[in-house]
XYZ file of C-alpha atoms in Angstrom:
724
model
C 0.112 -0.075 0.267
C 2.926 2.796 1.040
C 3.767 1.352 -2.361
C 1.124 2.218 -4.550
C 1.083 5.426 -2.230
C 4.578 6.568 -3.231
C 3.541 5.627 -7.125
C 0.136 7.685 -7.073
C 2.389 10.218 -5.003
C 4.139 10.960 -8.683
C 2.947 12.792 -11.552
C 3.513 9.822 -13.895
C 2.194 7.848 -11.010
C -0.820 10.319 -10.950
C -1.431 10.169 -14.543
C -1.671 6.671 -14.833
C -4.939 6.521 -12.178
C -6.115 9.347 -14.663
C -5.943 6.910 -18.333
C -7.051 4.196 -15.483
C -10.153 6.171 -14.614
C -10.605 6.632 -17.941
C -10.254 3.213 -19.384
C -12.210 1.933 -16.890
C -15.515 5.015 -17.263
C -15.361 4.420 -21.828
C -14.803 0.258 -21.181
C -18.105 0.081 -18.655
C -19.601 2.905 -21.686
C -18.632 0.162 -24.549
C -20.733 -2.984 -22.385
C -23.499 -1.825 -21.241
C -24.153 1.866 -23.692
C -22.886 1.529 -26.482
C -23.790 -1.235 -28.911
C -20.582 -1.545 -30.998
C -20.900 -5.106 -32.490
C -17.834 -6.680 -31.237
C -18.364 -10.179 -32.695
C -14.495 -12.138 -32.241
C -12.001 -11.952 -29.721
C -9.350 -9.817 -31.592
C -12.561 -6.857 -32.076
C -13.331 -7.660 -28.362
C -8.869 -7.216 -27.979
C -9.587 -3.907 -29.655
C -12.158 -2.405 -28.136
C -10.466 -3.522 -24.791
C -7.075 -1.642 -26.051
C -8.117 1.325 -28.093
C -9.670 3.733 -25.009
C -5.301 4.008 -23.654
C -3.089 5.426 -26.068
C -5.550 8.857 -27.120
C -6.243 9.429 -23.029
C -2.025 8.621 -22.669
C -1.615 11.371 -25.442
C -3.892 13.621 -24.278
C -3.304 14.057 -21.099
C 1.062 14.039 -21.733
C 0.197 17.100 -22.573
C 0.567 18.502 -18.529
C 3.577 17.166 -18.271
C 5.136 19.739 -20.765
C 4.097 22.704 -18.304
C 7.010 23.634 -15.655
C 5.663 24.324 -12.890
C 4.237 21.651 -10.675
C 0.557 22.853 -9.852
C -0.788 24.313 -13.301
C 0.520 21.083 -14.509
C -2.244 19.237 -11.693
C -4.097 22.014 -13.344
C -3.994 21.288 -17.235
C -4.209 17.136 -16.474
C -7.191 17.673 -14.005
C -8.842 19.675 -16.557
C -8.120 17.395 -19.906
C -9.815 14.621 -17.280
C -12.706 16.666 -17.380
C -13.444 16.653 -21.043
C -12.799 13.939 -21.597
C -14.869 12.591 -18.969
C -17.855 15.129 -19.622
C -17.279 13.727 -23.290
C -17.493 9.942 -22.534
C -20.443 11.335 -20.509
C -22.076 13.395 -23.737
C -21.568 10.259 -25.093
C -23.156 7.821 -23.199
C -26.498 10.481 -22.894
C -26.632 10.895 -26.641
C -26.429 7.095 -27.852
C -28.938 6.543 -25.441
C -31.417 8.356 -27.726
C -30.389 8.747 -31.097
C -28.445 6.220 -31.151
C -25.408 7.391 -32.199
C -21.809 9.354 -32.043
C -21.694 13.337 -30.839
C -19.858 14.499 -33.568
C -17.747 17.947 -34.072
C -20.999 19.624 -35.990
C -23.500 18.650 -33.229
C -20.836 19.495 -30.306
C -20.425 22.680 -31.847
C -24.022 23.957 -32.138
C -26.344 23.592 -28.677
C -29.205 23.714 -30.036
C -29.066 20.450 -32.059
C -27.263 18.221 -28.499
C -30.920 19.808 -27.286
C -33.401 18.648 -28.948
C -31.317 16.097 -29.115
C -31.353 15.235 -26.154
C -35.146 15.583 -26.284
C -35.157 18.475 -23.704
C -34.216 16.665 -21.266
C -31.117 14.803 -20.367
C -32.522 14.328 -16.789
C -34.892 11.369 -18.452
C -32.064 9.628 -19.835
C -29.488 8.824 -16.831
C -29.911 5.670 -15.189
C -28.642 4.283 -11.921
C -25.709 2.145 -13.449
C -24.382 5.789 -13.946
C -22.804 6.538 -10.946
C -19.905 4.817 -12.265
C -18.732 7.783 -14.678
C -18.358 10.295 -11.533
C -17.887 8.081 -8.386
C -14.240 7.961 -10.137
C -14.219 11.957 -9.688
C -15.578 11.298 -5.761
C -12.575 8.713 -4.891
C -9.608 10.578 -6.663
C -11.601 13.867 -4.243
C -10.948 11.778 -0.807
C -7.118 10.057 -2.064
C -6.523 14.431 -2.466
C -7.930 15.783 0.418
C -5.651 12.660 3.279
C -3.605 12.767 1.145
C -3.212 9.327 -0.030
C -1.740 11.269 -3.444
C 0.712 14.364 -2.542
C 0.908 16.735 -5.669
C 4.841 16.201 -6.732
C 6.991 19.351 -6.989
C 9.948 18.861 -8.272
C 10.236 19.365 -12.323
C 8.907 17.475 -15.393
C 12.340 16.216 -17.674
C 10.674 17.088 -21.064
C 12.236 13.408 -22.160
C 10.129 12.558 -19.818
C 7.842 14.203 -21.272
C 8.271 13.412 -24.704
C 8.634 9.788 -23.276
C 5.146 9.219 -22.535
C 3.410 11.214 -25.921
C 5.928 8.423 -28.313
C 4.642 6.194 -26.123
C 0.951 7.362 -26.685
C 1.777 8.076 -29.808
C 2.728 4.449 -29.889
C -0.115 2.254 -28.832
C -1.971 4.817 -31.124
C -0.333 3.029 -33.870
C -0.504 -0.238 -32.617
C -4.064 -0.608 -32.293
C -4.482 1.275 -35.638
C -2.849 -1.319 -37.227
C -4.161 -4.263 -36.345
C -7.643 -2.090 -36.970
C -6.419 -2.584 -40.082
C -6.255 -5.774 -40.132
C -9.563 -6.319 -39.033
C -11.412 -3.676 -40.821
C -9.153 -2.536 -43.988
C -9.738 0.997 -45.058
C -10.805 1.321 -41.909
C -10.931 5.306 -42.472
C -10.975 5.522 -45.771
C -14.072 3.268 -46.915
C -16.377 4.371 -43.209
C -19.186 1.998 -43.185
C -20.509 3.089 -39.545
C -19.264 6.211 -37.142
C -19.593 2.809 -34.440
C -17.329 1.114 -36.958
C -14.669 3.578 -35.396
C -15.377 4.342 -31.620
C -15.236 0.040 -31.774
C -12.293 -0.248 -33.163
C -10.127 3.457 -32.088
C -12.001 5.110 -29.585
C -14.107 7.717 -29.373
C -11.241 10.699 -28.824
C -10.194 8.466 -32.332
C -14.320 9.364 -33.925
C -14.345 12.707 -32.860
C -11.021 13.858 -34.439
C -12.336 12.231 -37.474
C -15.035 13.878 -37.696
C -13.620 17.620 -37.284
C -11.566 17.021 -39.773
C -13.084 15.689 -42.326
C -15.851 18.288 -41.126
C -14.188 21.643 -42.145
C -11.781 19.927 -45.040
C -15.920 19.989 -46.324
C -16.195 22.852 -44.742
C -13.817 24.871 -46.308
C -14.909 23.301 -49.911
C -18.412 24.876 -48.898
C -17.006 28.172 -48.080
C -15.525 28.766 -51.607
C -18.800 28.022 -52.895
C -21.144 29.990 -55.027
C -24.809 30.224 -55.848
C -23.784 31.109 -59.278
C -21.576 27.486 -59.290
C -25.273 26.007 -60.094
C -25.306 27.882 -63.508
C -22.396 25.578 -65.636
C -25.102 21.869 -63.631
C -28.544 23.649 -64.505
C -27.548 24.538 -67.712
C -26.038 20.615 -68.196
C -28.850 18.566 -66.590
C -30.934 20.691 -68.834
C -28.605 19.899 -72.171
C -29.397 16.212 -71.369
C -32.209 15.963 -70.477
C -34.617 13.795 -71.508
C -38.289 14.228 -71.966
C -40.466 11.020 -70.429
C -41.989 8.519 -73.283
C -46.157 9.156 -73.600
C -46.942 5.456 -73.502
C -45.003 5.112 -69.635
C -45.847 8.058 -68.244
C -47.985 8.478 -64.820
C -48.753 4.526 -65.877
C -47.843 3.939 -62.153
C -49.426 7.330 -61.071
C -51.140 6.908 -57.941
C -49.559 3.882 -56.553
C -47.531 2.540 -54.517
C -44.035 2.062 -55.137
C -41.833 -0.868 -53.538
C -38.040 -0.843 -53.660
C -36.475 -4.146 -53.007
C -32.938 -3.517 -52.214
C -31.253 -6.627 -53.740
C -27.761 -7.618 -51.394
C -24.733 -7.788 -54.302
C -27.367 -9.722 -56.605
C -25.171 -10.372 -60.019
C -27.429 -10.828 -62.963
C -25.940 -13.990 -64.430
C -28.066 -16.097 -62.072
C -31.241 -14.864 -63.379
C -32.449 -17.870 -65.443
C -29.248 -19.828 -64.786
C -29.349 -23.673 -63.112
C -26.812 -25.629 -61.337
C -26.620 -29.152 -61.230
C -30.300 -29.463 -63.174
C -31.692 -26.891 -60.592
C -32.715 -22.723 -61.180
C -30.821 -20.811 -58.351
C -33.659 -18.533 -57.850
C -36.741 -19.994 -59.017
C -38.935 -17.106 -58.509
C -36.747 -14.199 -59.898
C -36.991 -16.621 -62.804
C -40.785 -16.286 -62.643
C -40.627 -12.674 -62.035
C -37.498 -11.696 -64.641
C -40.752 -13.621 -67.660
C -43.394 -12.089 -67.260
C -45.409 -10.951 -69.485
C -46.105 -8.137 -66.709
C -42.360 -7.599 -65.984
C -40.345 -5.441 -67.850
C -37.104 -6.037 -67.864
C -33.187 -4.998 -68.320
C -31.239 -7.421 -69.519
C -28.176 -4.302 -70.049
C -28.575 -3.031 -66.326
C -24.678 -2.406 -64.626
C -24.330 -1.137 -60.981
C -22.260 1.987 -60.837
C -20.789 1.890 -57.728
C -17.419 2.664 -55.789
C -16.220 2.179 -51.997
C -19.405 3.358 -50.920
C -20.708 -0.143 -52.217
C -24.287 -0.381 -50.966
C -24.378 3.295 -50.198
C -23.710 4.144 -53.611
C -26.185 2.412 -54.828
C -28.697 4.702 -52.338
C -27.998 7.722 -53.365
C -27.891 7.386 -57.277
C -31.630 5.175 -56.826
C -32.999 8.087 -54.993
C -31.119 10.750 -55.619
C -29.760 10.568 -58.987
C -26.525 11.535 -58.546
C -22.915 9.490 -58.660
C -21.397 8.785 -55.657
C -18.415 10.023 -54.381
C -14.128 8.704 -55.937
C -12.867 7.211 -52.334
C -15.150 7.147 -49.206
C -19.235 6.933 -49.282
C -20.875 9.962 -49.837
C -23.539 9.269 -46.308
C -20.767 9.071 -44.617
C -18.661 11.669 -45.717
C -21.803 14.873 -46.495
C -24.878 13.177 -46.615
C -25.937 14.269 -42.580
C -25.239 18.094 -44.273
C -25.866 17.290 -47.919
C -28.739 19.368 -49.162
C -31.350 16.644 -51.555
C -33.217 16.566 -53.917
C -34.633 12.709 -53.421
C -37.356 10.251 -54.246
C -39.276 10.352 -50.847
C -39.652 14.569 -50.633
C -39.834 13.860 -54.113
C -42.761 11.919 -54.273
C -44.123 13.853 -50.751
C -43.864 16.902 -52.173
C -45.953 16.556 -55.458
C -47.956 13.350 -55.478
C -48.780 12.336 -50.842
C -46.746 9.797 -51.071
C -45.869 7.962 -47.361
C -42.274 7.276 -47.346
C -40.539 4.248 -44.980
C -37.360 1.622 -45.485
C -37.261 -1.545 -43.796
C -33.965 -3.031 -42.774
C -32.598 -5.325 -40.336
C -29.061 -3.971 -39.686
C -28.241 -1.086 -37.190
C -29.354 2.233 -38.345
C -26.118 3.461 -38.046
C -24.620 1.536 -40.472
C -23.630 3.911 -43.268
C -25.036 6.719 -41.699
C -28.451 5.723 -43.159
C -30.447 7.253 -39.795
C -29.057 10.600 -40.584
C -29.065 10.320 -44.026
C -32.758 9.695 -44.731
C -33.766 12.539 -42.189
C -31.818 14.682 -45.252
C -33.791 12.920 -47.640
C -36.683 13.276 -46.652
C -38.164 9.107 -44.718
C -41.112 9.662 -43.134
C -40.353 6.336 -41.270
C -37.195 4.182 -40.552
C -37.197 0.888 -39.313
C -34.550 -0.123 -38.548
C -33.060 -3.871 -36.151
C -34.409 -2.152 -32.918
C -38.148 -2.222 -34.742
C -37.928 -5.877 -34.873
C -37.586 -9.006 -32.436
C -34.302 -9.854 -32.903
C -32.537 -13.550 -31.428
C -28.983 -14.207 -31.964
C -30.793 -16.975 -34.848
C -31.835 -14.218 -36.743
C -29.197 -12.227 -37.294
C -26.649 -13.251 -39.892
C -22.819 -10.505 -40.913
C -24.160 -7.626 -42.028
C -28.652 -7.964 -40.154
C -31.285 -9.635 -39.599
C -32.004 -13.255 -42.302
C -34.399 -11.925 -45.125
C -36.996 -14.073 -44.733
C -37.147 -12.834 -40.420
C -37.005 -8.661 -42.007
C -39.526 -8.847 -44.848
C -41.607 -10.588 -42.190
C -41.553 -8.409 -39.960
C -42.094 -5.660 -41.610
C -45.794 -5.925 -43.103
C -47.552 -5.211 -39.209
C -45.731 -1.949 -39.859
C -46.010 -1.645 -43.910
C -49.419 -2.296 -44.046
C -49.979 0.885 -41.599
C -48.439 2.933 -43.766
C -50.625 5.499 -45.108
C -51.313 4.943 -48.254
C -49.325 5.504 -51.561
C -45.989 4.854 -50.517
C -42.848 4.480 -50.985
C -40.843 1.304 -49.266
C -37.559 0.505 -49.077
C -36.233 -3.058 -48.659
C -32.897 -3.854 -47.956
C -31.795 -7.269 -47.879
C -28.467 -8.531 -46.266
C -28.315 -11.586 -46.086
C -27.195 -12.578 -49.788
C -23.863 -10.915 -48.369
C -19.961 -11.757 -48.229
C -18.677 -14.302 -47.312
C -22.257 -16.151 -48.187
C -22.767 -18.017 -45.315
C -26.078 -19.444 -43.881
C -27.604 -22.049 -40.458
C -28.133 -25.854 -42.173
C -31.507 -25.204 -40.948
C -31.736 -22.334 -43.551
C -30.420 -24.713 -45.997
C -33.288 -26.649 -48.362
C -32.603 -29.069 -50.692
C -31.148 -27.356 -53.498
C -27.457 -28.141 -53.811
C -25.055 -25.366 -54.998
C -22.172 -25.892 -57.340
C -19.544 -27.479 -55.765
C -15.974 -25.798 -56.648
C -12.934 -25.610 -54.879
C -13.781 -21.952 -53.671
C -16.736 -21.907 -50.214
C -16.976 -18.540 -51.463
C -18.662 -19.460 -54.331
C -21.064 -22.049 -53.295
C -22.313 -20.178 -50.844
C -23.138 -17.704 -53.351
C -25.598 -19.867 -54.965
C -26.656 -20.916 -52.142
C -27.711 -17.628 -49.884
C -28.921 -16.379 -53.544
C -31.529 -18.933 -53.407
C -32.488 -17.871 -49.894
C -32.807 -14.456 -50.811
C -35.050 -16.302 -53.879
C -37.165 -17.534 -51.260
C -37.423 -14.736 -49.218
C -38.265 -12.758 -52.226
C -41.455 -15.645 -53.109
C -43.388 -15.182 -49.186
C -42.494 -11.706 -49.991
C -45.192 -11.013 -53.128
C -47.386 -14.059 -51.988
C -48.360 -11.629 -49.051
C -48.137 -8.561 -51.647
C -51.111 -10.836 -53.395
C -52.584 -12.587 -50.586
C -53.247 -8.486 -48.784
C -54.244 -6.699 -51.711
C -51.556 -4.474 -51.816
C -49.710 -6.341 -54.261
C -53.094 -5.034 -56.820
C -51.930 -1.416 -56.392
C -48.754 -1.224 -56.584
C -45.074 -0.992 -58.646
C -42.274 -3.442 -57.407
C -39.092 -2.789 -58.201
C -36.299 -5.001 -57.714
C -32.509 -4.182 -58.625
C -29.047 -5.607 -57.765
C -26.594 -3.361 -55.530
C -23.140 -3.834 -57.333
C -21.481 -7.560 -57.654
C -21.236 -10.680 -54.730
C -18.275 -12.043 -56.017
C -15.082 -10.059 -56.838
C -12.368 -10.393 -59.951
C -10.516 -12.469 -58.177
C -12.640 -15.158 -57.472
C -14.584 -14.860 -61.034
C -11.817 -17.578 -62.539
C -12.927 -19.869 -60.657
C -16.475 -19.416 -60.868
C -16.459 -19.111 -65.054
C -16.523 -23.156 -65.214
C -20.567 -23.199 -62.651
C -20.895 -20.044 -66.556
C -19.679 -22.949 -68.992
C -16.769 -21.003 -69.363
C -12.667 -22.049 -69.379
C -11.090 -19.984 -66.731
C -8.845 -19.686 -69.253
C -10.591 -18.388 -71.278
C -11.657 -15.616 -68.583
C -11.202 -11.455 -70.032
C -11.001 -8.498 -68.808
C -13.853 -7.621 -70.786
C -16.041 -11.152 -68.942
C -15.241 -9.187 -65.918
C -17.607 -6.046 -67.027
C -20.120 -8.242 -67.656
C -19.886 -9.457 -63.860
C -20.977 -6.109 -63.575
C -24.280 -6.217 -64.771
C -26.940 -6.214 -61.758
C -30.835 -7.208 -61.919
C -33.233 -5.073 -62.646
C -37.206 -5.009 -62.652
C -39.985 -3.275 -62.776
C -43.044 -5.513 -62.432
C -46.761 -3.751 -62.327
C -50.429 -5.341 -62.402
C -51.017 -4.280 -66.197
C -47.718 -2.927 -67.444
C -46.763 -3.923 -69.964
C -43.623 -5.808 -70.277
C -40.815 -8.353 -71.896
C -37.127 -7.912 -71.876
C -35.505 -4.968 -73.080
C -31.891 -4.315 -74.416
C -31.306 -0.487 -73.465
C -28.206 0.393 -71.506
C -27.891 2.219 -68.604
C -27.364 2.220 -64.973
C -28.157 2.691 -61.381
C -27.491 5.948 -62.263
C -31.043 6.224 -64.832
C -33.548 5.182 -61.798
C -34.740 7.617 -60.489
C -36.012 9.159 -63.610
C -37.542 6.034 -64.405
C -39.202 6.262 -61.832
C -40.152 9.114 -60.951
C -41.635 9.655 -64.398
C -43.149 6.400 -63.826
C -45.654 8.202 -61.039
C -46.171 10.783 -63.455
C -43.877 13.849 -62.099
C -41.039 15.089 -64.864
C -37.827 15.524 -63.959
C -36.953 18.509 -66.109
C -36.816 20.803 -63.325
C -34.536 18.972 -60.286
C -31.254 18.453 -60.773
C -30.810 14.264 -61.817
C -27.407 13.047 -64.345
C -28.940 9.819 -65.357
C -32.018 9.210 -68.015
C -35.267 7.933 -68.005
C -34.476 4.177 -69.406
C -37.724 4.286 -71.206
C -36.634 7.994 -72.869
C -36.596 7.468 -76.492
C -34.102 10.087 -75.716
C -31.999 8.016 -73.097
C -28.503 8.081 -73.034
C -27.004 5.084 -73.148
C -23.666 5.401 -71.834
C -23.593 3.289 -68.712
C -20.114 5.435 -66.811
C -18.473 3.965 -63.748
C -17.522 5.315 -61.223
C -13.561 4.819 -61.719
C -13.628 6.504 -64.814
C -13.911 3.115 -67.319
C -17.503 3.211 -69.523
C -19.880 0.268 -71.504
C -21.797 2.223 -75.099
C -24.306 -0.333 -76.210
C -21.789 -1.755 -78.806
C -18.389 -1.160 -76.849
C -17.136 -1.533 -73.470
C -13.590 0.336 -72.310
C -11.642 -0.868 -70.133
C -8.983 1.500 -67.885
C -10.449 4.403 -68.872
C -9.277 7.342 -69.276
C -5.619 6.057 -69.564
C -3.770 6.875 -73.288
C -4.487 3.255 -73.624
C -7.527 1.928 -73.101
C -8.760 -0.916 -73.611
C -11.917 -1.368 -75.928
C -14.118 -4.633 -76.102
C -16.759 -5.699 -78.783
C -19.613 -5.949 -76.363
C -21.079 -8.522 -79.138
C -18.098 -11.317 -79.102
C -15.507 -9.799 -75.975
C -13.165 -9.243 -78.405
C -9.958 -6.911 -77.903
C -10.394 -3.644 -80.643
C -6.668 -2.434 -81.861
C -7.757 1.531 -82.279
C -4.843 1.567 -83.953
C -6.699 0.022 -86.861
C -9.574 2.252 -85.793
C -8.715 6.420 -86.295
C -12.539 7.104 -86.047
C -13.213 4.528 -83.018
C -10.329 5.929 -81.876
C -11.626 9.259 -82.243
C -15.167 8.120 -79.879
C -14.193 6.997 -77.751
C -11.926 9.652 -76.451
C -14.824 11.712 -76.705
C -17.352 9.375 -74.890
C -14.630 9.494 -72.783
C -14.134 12.879 -71.703
C -19.105 12.601 -70.876
C -17.848 10.419 -69.046
C -15.411 12.677 -67.399
C -17.156 15.317 -67.336
C -20.216 13.878 -65.980
C -18.280 11.945 -62.649
C -16.744 15.797 -62.137
C -19.721 17.171 -62.171
C -22.115 15.087 -60.309
C -18.094 14.936 -58.066
C -18.612 19.234 -56.623
C -23.351 19.170 -56.464
C -21.732 16.996 -53.588
C -18.393 17.690 -52.063
C -20.169 21.621 -52.417
C -23.482 20.928 -51.057
C -24.008 23.278 -54.162
C -28.680 21.963 -54.439
C -28.915 24.357 -51.475
C -28.190 26.838 -53.764
C -31.170 25.787 -56.032
C -35.235 25.000 -55.220
C -36.557 23.525 -58.111
C -40.073 25.225 -58.388
C -43.360 23.768 -55.974
C -40.309 22.299 -54.137
C -39.514 22.439 -50.297
C -36.257 21.709 -49.220
C -35.973 18.628 -46.122
C -34.582 20.416 -42.978
C -34.587 17.215 -41.069
C -35.054 18.349 -37.823
C -38.886 17.392 -38.624
C -37.419 12.986 -38.448
C -36.649 11.353 -35.343
C -36.469 7.020 -36.734
C -37.435 6.892 -32.724
C -40.276 6.661 -31.646
C -42.639 4.791 -35.230
C -44.955 2.589 -33.631
C -46.659 5.580 -32.199
C -46.291 8.282 -35.484
C -48.410 5.539 -37.168
C -50.704 5.447 -35.048
C -51.080 8.965 -34.322
C -50.821 9.138 -38.174
C -53.955 6.855 -38.237
C -55.986 7.992 -35.248
C -56.109 11.680 -36.543
C -57.414 10.538 -39.929
C -60.031 8.872 -38.591
C -62.741 7.525 -41.119
C -60.056 8.972 -44.087
C -57.246 6.756 -43.427
C -55.912 5.028 -45.942
C -53.584 2.366 -44.655
C -54.302 -1.091 -45.254
C -55.243 -2.421 -42.339
C -57.670 0.409 -42.095
C -58.928 -0.556 -45.186
C -59.044 -4.189 -43.614
C -61.125 -2.742 -41.030
C -58.384 -2.571 -38.763
C -57.880 -5.679 -38.334
C -54.433 -7.462 -39.640
C -52.798 -8.917 -42.304
C -50.495 -10.712 -40.833
C -51.603 -13.480 -40.739
C -51.816 -13.858 -44.199
C -47.656 -13.754 -44.095
C -47.122 -17.322 -44.486
C -43.067 -18.334 -43.585
C -40.874 -21.454 -44.015
C -37.765 -19.831 -42.027
C -37.363 -21.787 -38.839
C -36.559 -19.717 -36.305
C -39.960 -19.200 -36.218
C -40.915 -22.778 -35.494
C -44.758 -22.306 -37.056
C -45.406 -19.855 -34.059
C -47.234 -17.186 -35.659
C -46.355 -14.983 -32.691
C -43.593 -13.511 -34.255
C -45.144 -11.502 -35.830
C -47.013 -10.027 -34.462
C -50.430 -8.309 -34.603
C -50.560 -4.900 -34.603
C -52.263 -4.756 -31.174
C -49.735 -6.819 -29.659
C -47.494 -4.132 -30.757
C -49.304 -1.679 -29.528
C -50.086 -3.262 -26.289
C -45.609 -4.082 -26.043
C -44.847 -0.670 -26.779
C -46.741 0.304 -23.762
C -45.102 -1.413 -21.491
C -41.500 -1.453 -22.470
C -42.395 2.744 -21.902
C -44.100 1.853 -18.713
C -40.662 0.075 -17.812
C -38.079 2.201 -18.643
C -40.076 5.361 -16.988
C -39.917 2.747 -13.868
C -36.308 2.428 -14.436
C -35.954 5.378 -15.305
C -38.059 6.431 -12.275
C -36.215 4.659 -9.646
């Protein structure tokens, strides 16, 4: 005990005590208040160690102060600020499931609104541990168990302490990058940075990005929109009158097919169809199916696909627009346009946490009325897989909310089971036999795609039996590739291609994803038009009877006779109806004929060489224009006639059940929800699923009355806990 007393009475000893108590409080927050999703021993180890490095670095600043008492004061101030930051994040996370950002901290009113106006209602019993350290340290100082060390600190010791912190941080970052490559360059989720590098690093990272973004935006002026509007108007494709307004007043249901590639459609393995239901839908007379449709995502992957679908703008050249700019950018997005023009209610259903890809923030800026993330579903250990809830469970549970939405609605369902590493539990597998290649990832890809297909079959069956189908346009699209180029040679034999004959052109063909528009009475068929995800928004809006001429969208209506068929990839490669151009923007691009896959010698074809150069300029200009709009947030300077910019403060995804009830009660007999039109009776019993997790238990898919009861009981319990 005497040795401990002597050690703590040294300046380094006191610093060590503060590092330890900060570390302990942070670990308590990690495991009791935050949901950081550590899934393996390595991630738990990183989680436990990551608070130490930055605490050492920050507290070591005090060691450079010559005067002893001032040094202790500086150390204490840093410690208090760190503690306030930690507890502030705890309260903020309890209310909004997110972490305090630079903008949130520098805007006191936003913090106050985010915490519901009263942080006291968020305080819990175990919060005593966040202040207990102050009491203990105060007692130790008051009783002189810890004494102020009056001796001057050697500069070398101060430097060595700082270097120790930097070393620990470098080690932390290296291990984190090995477990999650491109952690900072390609951020999926703000919580990932906290999980791997800690709260201090997250705030520093967010602050740097915010300052960089603000600097770029501060240089923007309203006249920057002149070139944008000129380009958009010049490239506008007017709607095809044969299709314009065909879906006017219809519900629009978007089904996001995770990692689903076009080659799966109509494919057979061991004599079995991989996706029999999607095949039937693809070839249905009421489905317009596009067989030359490409994903156009960059590092933002799924979020890039969503961004193009919702806003008609490309993702960023590096990272994800959702995570880098989505919290602050102004959008002219589908939910807001449909809501303001045609009275649509909008909602997203997703079985992962709302913070993934920063969705819980971006969706507010897009104008989504509702966001049902994993917190709104029944979760158990066997219901989750990889990146969220299994598709059969998510889709089946979503209908209890879907039936409550006022019609017409714009609803997006984001599936996740068909996501790398493409693994299913044995219980989720049926009699489908996957290919037997030497690559388990390739084999698993076919299994999860087959599972997704079964999930959609069940969902469509419900849509038809509930009556939603007859009044809806259903859109299905693949967001991006599932198998990477490195795995395509193992895939080749399954597709009947010798792996030795596989070329870069074949890799480019693997970037095709399905795009289907299905609606009862729609004149369908296989459409060979070339297009990509950037073209979806104008196509859907025109079908809904909304002319897109005044909106800033870089794609064109796939059904328009003026549609531009050049498909632009984020890496500046591109595809035309006759040629695929790889190594875009280089001195020696590779040009392949789409029909034969043969490589064209441009030196022997000067006319084509000139065309490629002209096409490349068009591609570069489009990507540059999109980046300028996004990085400078130029849409804040332009408001289309009849459109009101979205105010994200008007949206809150914490009380979705109450909002649904309140809306229906306010409308009374005017309510257009499926539930209301069914004489206030739930349609969830019409949903049939063979999900093994349910074991035939229909109570898993709650009736609306049970949802209200559980929600009421939950609020009552929370209130009782808070009062205690």
